[in-house]
Amino acid sequence: MAKYETMMVTTANLDEEASNALINKFKNLIAANGTIDSVDDWGKKRLAYPINDETEGVYTVISFTSESDFPAELDRVFKITEGVLRSMTLAVEE
């Protein structure tokens, strides 16, 4: 098992309930394939440059522990999920 940290930027156009549902979808996916160490909600921030004509995004950072093959699957799901503007997953050195 290895430690990872993922950051996702979701669209700010969703209402609070829909935004929480989208974030909870990924929390549940990570929890099903590993253990969540911490969740840090940064909230709505202005983007440095427009992404898909959007100037604001909701930032969430999740630290988790999982098998080494799971981050590739997580990245695939990020890419096909509507509402996710950007994502990045990094391996964290212990």
mmCIF file of C-alpha atoms in Angstrom:
data_model
loop_
_atom_site.group_PDB
_atom_site.id
_atom_site.type_symbol
_atom_site.label_atom_id
_atom_site.label_comp_id
_atom_site.label_asym_id
_atom_site.label_seq_id
_atom_site.Cartn_x
_atom_site.Cartn_y
_atom_site.Cartn_z
ATOM 1 C CA MET A 1 0.000 0.000 0.000
ATOM 2 C CA ALA A 2 1.261 3.458 -0.920
ATOM 3 C CA LYS A 3 0.233 6.985 0.078
ATOM 4 C CA TYR A 4 -1.237 9.359 -2.512
ATOM 5 C CA GLU A 5 -2.674 12.840 -2.659
ATOM 6 C CA THR A 6 -5.213 13.901 -5.240
ATOM 7 C CA MET A 7 -6.476 17.391 -6.013
ATOM 8 C CA MET A 8 -9.586 17.991 -8.045
ATOM 9 C CA VAL A 9 -11.081 21.208 -9.331
ATOM 10 C CA THR A 10 -14.795 20.921 -9.957
ATOM 11 C CA THR A 11 -17.072 23.417 -11.657
ATOM 12 C CA ALA A 12 -18.405 26.241 -9.506
ATOM 13 C CA ASN A 13 -21.630 26.366 -11.557
ATOM 14 C CA LEU A 14 -23.212 23.546 -9.524
ATOM 15 C CA ASP A 15 -25.316 24.294 -6.470
ATOM 16 C CA GLU A 16 -23.884 23.258 -3.095
ATOM 17 C CA GLU A 17 -25.821 19.981 -2.946
ATOM 18 C CA ALA A 18 -24.729 18.860 -6.426
ATOM 19 C CA SER A 19 -21.135 19.899 -5.743
ATOM 20 C CA ASN A 20 -21.084 17.885 -2.502
ATOM 21 C CA ALA A 21 -22.574 14.888 -4.325
ATOM 22 C CA LEU A 22 -19.819 15.051 -6.956
ATOM 23 C CA ILE A 23 -17.079 15.256 -4.315
ATOM 24 C CA ASN A 24 -18.696 12.463 -2.261
ATOM 25 C CA LYS A 25 -18.709 10.266 -5.377
ATOM 26 C CA PHE A 26 -14.913 10.407 -5.429
ATOM 27 C CA LYS A 27 -14.598 10.042 -1.654
ATOM 28 C CA ASN A 28 -16.680 6.848 -1.853
ATOM 29 C CA LEU A 29 -14.639 5.549 -4.800
ATOM 30 C CA ILE A 30 -11.384 6.120 -2.910
ATOM 31 C CA ALA A 31 -12.785 4.611 0.314
ATOM 32 C CA ALA A 32 -13.887 1.499 -1.612
ATOM 33 C CA ASN A 33 -10.359 0.982 -2.978
ATOM 34 C CA GLY A 34 -8.246 2.142 -0.035
ATOM 35 C CA THR A 35 -8.394 4.326 3.052
ATOM 36 C CA ILE A 36 -8.871 8.093 3.200
ATOM 37 C CA ASP A 37 -6.326 9.783 5.470
ATOM 38 C CA SER A 38 -7.637 13.353 5.198
ATOM 39 C CA VAL A 39 -9.935 15.584 3.151
ATOM 40 C CA ASP A 40 -9.160 19.281 2.763
ATOM 41 C CA ASP A 41 -11.901 21.393 1.156
ATOM 42 C CA TRP A 42 -10.356 24.632 -0.088
ATOM 43 C CA GLY A 43 -13.676 25.936 -1.353
ATOM 44 C CA LYS A 44 -14.375 28.177 -4.327
ATOM 45 C CA LYS A 45 -11.316 29.919 -5.795
ATOM 46 C CA ARG A 46 -10.671 32.044 -8.859
ATOM 47 C CA LEU A 47 -8.793 30.135 -11.579
ATOM 48 C CA ALA A 48 -5.508 31.523 -12.933
ATOM 49 C CA TYR A 49 -6.911 31.162 -16.446
ATOM 50 C CA PRO A 50 -10.337 30.189 -17.818
ATOM 51 C CA ILE A 51 -11.012 26.468 -18.242
ATOM 52 C CA ASN A 52 -13.948 25.704 -20.554
ATOM 53 C CA ASP A 53 -15.027 29.374 -20.230
ATOM 54 C CA GLU A 54 -15.198 29.071 -16.418
ATOM 55 C CA THR A 55 -13.275 31.445 -14.165
ATOM 56 C CA GLU A 56 -13.961 29.810 -10.762
ATOM 57 C CA GLY A 57 -13.610 26.285 -9.440
ATOM 58 C CA VAL A 58 -14.122 24.338 -6.206
ATOM 59 C CA TYR A 59 -10.851 22.842 -4.951
ATOM 60 C CA THR A 60 -10.671 19.621 -2.920
ATOM 61 C CA VAL A 61 -7.531 17.765 -1.776
ATOM 62 C CA ILE A 62 -7.810 14.141 -0.602
ATOM 63 C CA SER A 63 -4.914 12.207 0.969
ATOM 64 C CA PHE A 64 -5.354 8.445 0.803
ATOM 65 C CA THR A 65 -3.621 5.077 0.964
ATOM 66 C CA SER A 66 -4.263 2.443 -1.702
ATOM 67 C CA GLU A 67 -2.699 -0.175 -3.949
ATOM 68 C CA SER A 68 -0.426 1.131 -6.699
ATOM 69 C CA ASP A 69 -2.847 0.329 -9.550
ATOM 70 C CA PHE A 70 -5.767 2.409 -8.186
ATOM 71 C CA PRO A 71 -4.532 5.958 -9.058
ATOM 72 C CA ALA A 72 -4.686 5.133 -12.784
ATOM 73 C CA GLU A 73 -8.335 4.068 -12.396
ATOM 74 C CA LEU A 74 -9.093 7.192 -10.341
ATOM 75 C CA ASP A 75 -7.565 9.373 -13.066
ATOM 76 C CA ARG A 76 -9.679 7.604 -15.705
ATOM 77 C CA VAL A 77 -12.862 8.288 -13.721
ATOM 78 C CA PHE A 78 -11.858 11.952 -13.236
ATOM 79 C CA LYS A 79 -11.489 12.356 -16.993
ATOM 80 C CA ILE A 80 -14.906 10.905 -17.872
ATOM 81 C CA THR A 81 -16.883 12.659 -15.121
ATOM 82 C CA GLU A 82 -18.742 15.782 -16.149
ATOM 83 C CA GLY A 83 -18.133 18.636 -13.734
ATOM 84 C CA VAL A 84 -14.446 17.897 -13.066
ATOM 85 C CA LEU A 85 -12.357 20.659 -14.645
ATOM 86 C CA ARG A 86 -8.872 19.441 -13.631
ATOM 87 C CA SER A 87 -7.342 16.753 -11.425
ATOM 88 C CA MET A 88 -3.920 15.561 -10.376
ATOM 89 C CA THR A 89 -2.814 12.575 -8.290
ATOM 90 C CA LEU A 90 0.646 12.369 -6.771
ATOM 91 C CA ALA A 91 2.502 9.679 -4.848
ATOM 92 C CA VAL A 92 3.556 11.023 -1.436
ATOM 93 C CA GLU A 93 6.883 10.018 0.060
ATOM 94 C CA GLU A 94 6.606 8.843 3.647
#
